Short mmCIF file of C-alpha atoms in Angstrom, two decimals:
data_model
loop_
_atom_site.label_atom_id
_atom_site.label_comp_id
_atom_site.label_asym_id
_atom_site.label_seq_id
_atom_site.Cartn_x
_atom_site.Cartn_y
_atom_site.Cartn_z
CA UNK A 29 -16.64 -6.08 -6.41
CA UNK A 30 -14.08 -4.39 -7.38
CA UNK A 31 -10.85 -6.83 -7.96
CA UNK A 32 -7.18 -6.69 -8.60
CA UNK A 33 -4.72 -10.08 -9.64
CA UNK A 34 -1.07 -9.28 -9.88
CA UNK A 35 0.67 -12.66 -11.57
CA UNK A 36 2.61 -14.47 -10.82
CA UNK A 37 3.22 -14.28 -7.60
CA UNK A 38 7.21 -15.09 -7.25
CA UNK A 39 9.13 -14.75 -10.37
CA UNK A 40 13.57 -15.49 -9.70
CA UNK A 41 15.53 -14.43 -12.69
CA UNK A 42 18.82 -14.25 -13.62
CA UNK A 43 20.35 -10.64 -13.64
CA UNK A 44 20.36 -9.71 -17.40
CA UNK A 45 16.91 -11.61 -17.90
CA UNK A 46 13.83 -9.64 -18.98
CA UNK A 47 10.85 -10.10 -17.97
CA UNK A 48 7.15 -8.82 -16.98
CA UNK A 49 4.86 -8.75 -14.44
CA UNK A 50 0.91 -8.45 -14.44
CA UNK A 51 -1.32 -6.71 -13.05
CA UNK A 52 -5.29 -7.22 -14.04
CA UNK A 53 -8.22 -5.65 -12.77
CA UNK A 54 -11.85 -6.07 -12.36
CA UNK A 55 -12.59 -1.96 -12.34
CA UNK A 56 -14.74 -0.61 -14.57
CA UNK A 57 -14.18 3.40 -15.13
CA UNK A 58 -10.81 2.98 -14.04
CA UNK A 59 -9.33 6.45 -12.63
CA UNK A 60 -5.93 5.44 -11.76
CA UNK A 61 -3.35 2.37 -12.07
CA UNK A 62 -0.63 2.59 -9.01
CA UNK A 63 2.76 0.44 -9.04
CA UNK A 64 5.01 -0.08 -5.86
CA UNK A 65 7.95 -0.83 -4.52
CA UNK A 66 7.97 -2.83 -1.34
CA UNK A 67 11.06 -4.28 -0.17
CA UNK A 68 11.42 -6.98 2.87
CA UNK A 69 10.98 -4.93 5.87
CA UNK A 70 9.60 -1.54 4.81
CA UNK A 71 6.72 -0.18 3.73
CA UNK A 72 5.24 -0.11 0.00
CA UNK A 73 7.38 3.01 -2.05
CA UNK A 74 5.69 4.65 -5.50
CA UNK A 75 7.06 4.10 -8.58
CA UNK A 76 4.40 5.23 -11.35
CA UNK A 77 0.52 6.53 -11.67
CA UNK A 78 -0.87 5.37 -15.08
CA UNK A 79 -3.97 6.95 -16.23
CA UNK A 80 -5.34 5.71 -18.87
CA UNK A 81 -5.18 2.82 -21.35
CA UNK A 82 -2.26 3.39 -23.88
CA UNK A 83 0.05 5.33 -21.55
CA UNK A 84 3.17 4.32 -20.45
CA UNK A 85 5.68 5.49 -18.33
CA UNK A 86 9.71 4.52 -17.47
CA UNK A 87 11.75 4.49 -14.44
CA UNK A 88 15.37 3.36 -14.70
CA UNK A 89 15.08 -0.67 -15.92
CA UNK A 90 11.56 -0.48 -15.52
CA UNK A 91 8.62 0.50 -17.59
CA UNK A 92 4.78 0.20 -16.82
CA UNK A 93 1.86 0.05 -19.29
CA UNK A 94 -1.75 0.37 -19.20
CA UNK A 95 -4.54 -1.82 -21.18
CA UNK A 96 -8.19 -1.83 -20.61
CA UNK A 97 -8.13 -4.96 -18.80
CA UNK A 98 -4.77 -5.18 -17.13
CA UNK A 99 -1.11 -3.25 -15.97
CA UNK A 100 2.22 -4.94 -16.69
CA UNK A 101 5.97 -3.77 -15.61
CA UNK A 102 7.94 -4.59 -17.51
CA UNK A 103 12.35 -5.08 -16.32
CA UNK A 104 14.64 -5.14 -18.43
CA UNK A 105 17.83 -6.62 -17.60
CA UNK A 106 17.17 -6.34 -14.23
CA UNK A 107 19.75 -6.38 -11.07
CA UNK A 108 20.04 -7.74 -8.19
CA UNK A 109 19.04 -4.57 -6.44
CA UNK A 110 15.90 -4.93 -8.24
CA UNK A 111 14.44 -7.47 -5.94
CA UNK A 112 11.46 -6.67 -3.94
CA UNK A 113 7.63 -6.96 -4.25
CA UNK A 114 5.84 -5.24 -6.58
CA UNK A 115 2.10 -3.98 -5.94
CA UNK A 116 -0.09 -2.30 -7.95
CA UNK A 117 -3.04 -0.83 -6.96
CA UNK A 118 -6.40 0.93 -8.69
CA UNK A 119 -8.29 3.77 -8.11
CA UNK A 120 -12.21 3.03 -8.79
CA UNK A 121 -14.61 5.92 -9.65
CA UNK A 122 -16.03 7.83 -7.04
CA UNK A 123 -18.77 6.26 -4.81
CA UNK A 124 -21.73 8.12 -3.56
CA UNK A 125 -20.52 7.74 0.24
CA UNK A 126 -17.41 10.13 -1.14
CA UNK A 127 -15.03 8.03 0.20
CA UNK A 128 -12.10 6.67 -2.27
CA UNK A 129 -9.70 3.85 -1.61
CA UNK A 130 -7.12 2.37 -3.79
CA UNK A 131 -7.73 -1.75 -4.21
CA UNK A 132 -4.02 -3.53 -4.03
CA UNK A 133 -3.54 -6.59 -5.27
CA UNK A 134 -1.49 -9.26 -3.29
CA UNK A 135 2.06 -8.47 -4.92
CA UNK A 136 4.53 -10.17 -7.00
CA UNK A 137 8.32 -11.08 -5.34
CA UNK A 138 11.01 -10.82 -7.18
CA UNK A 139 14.42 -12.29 -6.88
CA UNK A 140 17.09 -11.47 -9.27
CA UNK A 141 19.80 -13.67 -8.68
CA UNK A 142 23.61 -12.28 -9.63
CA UNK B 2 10.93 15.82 5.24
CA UNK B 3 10.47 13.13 7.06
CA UNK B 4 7.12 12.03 5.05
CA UNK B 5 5.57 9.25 7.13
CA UNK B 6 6.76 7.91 9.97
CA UNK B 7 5.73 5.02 12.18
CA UNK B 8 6.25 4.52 16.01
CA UNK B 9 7.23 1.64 17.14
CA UNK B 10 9.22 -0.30 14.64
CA UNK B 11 8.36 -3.78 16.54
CA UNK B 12 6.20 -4.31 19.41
CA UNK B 13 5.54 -7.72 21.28
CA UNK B 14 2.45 -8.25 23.47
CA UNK B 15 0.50 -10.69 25.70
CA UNK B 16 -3.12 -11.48 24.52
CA UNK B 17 -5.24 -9.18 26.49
CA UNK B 18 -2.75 -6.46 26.66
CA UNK B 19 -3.72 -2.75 24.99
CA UNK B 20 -1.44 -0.83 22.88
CA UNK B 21 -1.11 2.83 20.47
CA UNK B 22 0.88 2.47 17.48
CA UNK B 23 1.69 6.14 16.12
CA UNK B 24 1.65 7.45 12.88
CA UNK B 25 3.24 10.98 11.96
CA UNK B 26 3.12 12.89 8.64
CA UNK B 27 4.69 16.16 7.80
CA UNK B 28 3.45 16.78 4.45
CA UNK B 29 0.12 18.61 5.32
CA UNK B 30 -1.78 15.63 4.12
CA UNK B 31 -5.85 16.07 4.79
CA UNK B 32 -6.26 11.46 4.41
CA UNK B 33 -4.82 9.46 6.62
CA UNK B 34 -4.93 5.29 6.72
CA UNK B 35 -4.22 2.53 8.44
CA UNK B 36 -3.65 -1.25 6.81
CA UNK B 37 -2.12 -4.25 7.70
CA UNK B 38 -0.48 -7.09 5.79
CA UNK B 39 -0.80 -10.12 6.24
CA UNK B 40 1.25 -12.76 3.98
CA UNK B 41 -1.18 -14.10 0.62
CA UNK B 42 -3.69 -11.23 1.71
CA UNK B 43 -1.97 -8.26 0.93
CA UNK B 44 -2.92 -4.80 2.42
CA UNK B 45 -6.24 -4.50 3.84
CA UNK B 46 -7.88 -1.15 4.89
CA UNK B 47 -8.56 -1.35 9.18
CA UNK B 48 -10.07 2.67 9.56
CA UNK B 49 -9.14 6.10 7.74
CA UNK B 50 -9.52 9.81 8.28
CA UNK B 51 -10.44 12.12 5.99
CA UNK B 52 -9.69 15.31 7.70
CA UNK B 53 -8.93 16.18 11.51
CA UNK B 54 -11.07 15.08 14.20
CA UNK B 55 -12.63 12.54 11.69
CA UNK B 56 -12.75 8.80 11.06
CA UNK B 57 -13.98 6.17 9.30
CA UNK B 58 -14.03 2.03 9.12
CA UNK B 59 -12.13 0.43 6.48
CA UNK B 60 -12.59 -3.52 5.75
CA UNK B 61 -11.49 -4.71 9.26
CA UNK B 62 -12.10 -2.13 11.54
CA UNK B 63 -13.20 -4.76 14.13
CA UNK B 64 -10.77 -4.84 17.42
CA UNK B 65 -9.08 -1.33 16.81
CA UNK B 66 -9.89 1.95 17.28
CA UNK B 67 -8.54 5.17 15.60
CA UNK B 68 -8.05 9.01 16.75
CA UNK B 69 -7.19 11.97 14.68
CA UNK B 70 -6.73 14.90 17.12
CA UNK B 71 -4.46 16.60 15.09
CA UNK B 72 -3.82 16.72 11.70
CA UNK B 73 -0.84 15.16 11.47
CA UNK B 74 -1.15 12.40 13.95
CA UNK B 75 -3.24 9.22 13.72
CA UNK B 76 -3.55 6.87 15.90
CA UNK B 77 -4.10 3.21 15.62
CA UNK B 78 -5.67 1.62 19.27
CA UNK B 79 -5.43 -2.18 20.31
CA UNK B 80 -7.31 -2.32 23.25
CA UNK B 81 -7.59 -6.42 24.06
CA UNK B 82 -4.64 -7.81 21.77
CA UNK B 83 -5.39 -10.92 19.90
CA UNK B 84 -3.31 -12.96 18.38
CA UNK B 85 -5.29 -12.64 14.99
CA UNK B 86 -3.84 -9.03 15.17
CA UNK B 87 -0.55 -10.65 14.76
CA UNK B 88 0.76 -8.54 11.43
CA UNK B 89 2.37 -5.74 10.22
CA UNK B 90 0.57 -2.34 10.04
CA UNK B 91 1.54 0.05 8.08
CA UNK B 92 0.06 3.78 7.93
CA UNK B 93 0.02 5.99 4.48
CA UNK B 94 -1.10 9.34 3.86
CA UNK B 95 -2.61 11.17 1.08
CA UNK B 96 -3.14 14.62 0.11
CA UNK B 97 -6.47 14.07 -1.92
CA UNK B 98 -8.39 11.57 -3.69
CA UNK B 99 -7.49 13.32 -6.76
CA UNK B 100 -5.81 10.33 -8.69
CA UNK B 101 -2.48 12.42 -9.14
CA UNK B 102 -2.26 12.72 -5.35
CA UNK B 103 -0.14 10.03 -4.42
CA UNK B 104 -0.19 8.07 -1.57
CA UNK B 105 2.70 7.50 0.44
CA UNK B 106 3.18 4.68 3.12
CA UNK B 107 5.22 4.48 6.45
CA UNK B 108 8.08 1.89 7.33
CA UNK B 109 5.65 -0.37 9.15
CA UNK B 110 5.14 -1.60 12.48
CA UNK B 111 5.50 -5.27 13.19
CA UNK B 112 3.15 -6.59 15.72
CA UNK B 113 3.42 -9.93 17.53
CA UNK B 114 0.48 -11.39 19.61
CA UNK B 115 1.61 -14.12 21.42
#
């Protein structure tokens, strides 16, 4: 079955303080890595699509990459207005029944304290 | 451009009781889902539509029903509340399955069963 782990699953820093998140999946013939934004109260908001392994791609303070095994986002010096949960999701190859659905792992919350 | 939007915001109901919850894109979007999210469980899949007049069960379809009349409107039936369906549902639409067809999500709809 096909499986998603996002670690760990809080993570408080200190504004200024780099760090990653991780996203590793079970997928084989991955089509798609998703990574979103969900903060307290609203629904999940999309930040990047990566591809394929190798490929990265940068938003503001934060950049995602793309192994063969696993996703991380990175932050760098994040903010306070950088708090939220972070999903990522994965797009499996097609199934015979035609229907696709993106797997999302549980999330990781972030605090980023001033 | 509204994208996806979500009707009602919060809802409270009796066990027993029968509700719609509303969900509204104006992007043209042929898939249509339904999740909710439930704390440590993260988004699960309850039915989808992949087209008008169609739909499908996700992974826990069971105690809901779903309409797709029109394109843009799906519709996400309760018909005995329970409080297991305590959570917060959240709708998203997709153009495709293509993986550079993203999927976007609504604001959410916070459900209590009491």
């Amino acid at each position: 079955e096909d499986q998603v782990t996002q670690s760990p699953e809080a993570l408080r820093l200190q504004e200024g303080e780099s760090s990653s998140l991780n996203c590793s999946y079970t997928v084989s013939g991955l089509r798609g890595l998703f990574w979103y934004r969900q903060d307290p109260g609203k629904g999940p908001e999309f930040l990047f699509t990566l591809y394929s392994a190798g490929e990265e791609k940068e938003k503001e303070r934060l950049k995602a990459t793309l192994t063969k095994k696993e996703s991380f986002l990175h932050i760098t010096a994040p903010k306070p207005e950088d708090s939220a949960t972070y999903l990522c999701a994965v797009q499996p190859p097609f199934l015979n029944t035609g229907f696709q659905k993106l797997v999302f792992g549980t999330g990781t919350r972030l605090l980023v304290s001033p | 451009n509204a994208g996806v939007t979500q009707t009602p915001k919060f809802r409270v109901l009796k066990t027993g009781q029968s509700m719609t919850l509303l969900c509204a894109q104006d992007m043209n979007h042929e898939y249509m889902y339904w999740y909710r999210q439930d704390p440590g469980m993260g988004l699960r899949l309850i039915h989808y539509s992949v087209g008008e007049g169609t739909t499908a069960k996700g992974e826990v379809p069971d105690g809901y029903n779903v309409s797709r009349l029109k394109k843009q409107n799906f519709l996400l039936g309760l018909e005995s509340a329970a409080p297991s369906q305590t959570s917060v549902y959240f709708c998203a639409s997709r153009a495709g399955v293509d993986v550079t067809d993203t999927q976007y999500f609504g604001p959410g709809t916070r459900l209590t069963v009491l």
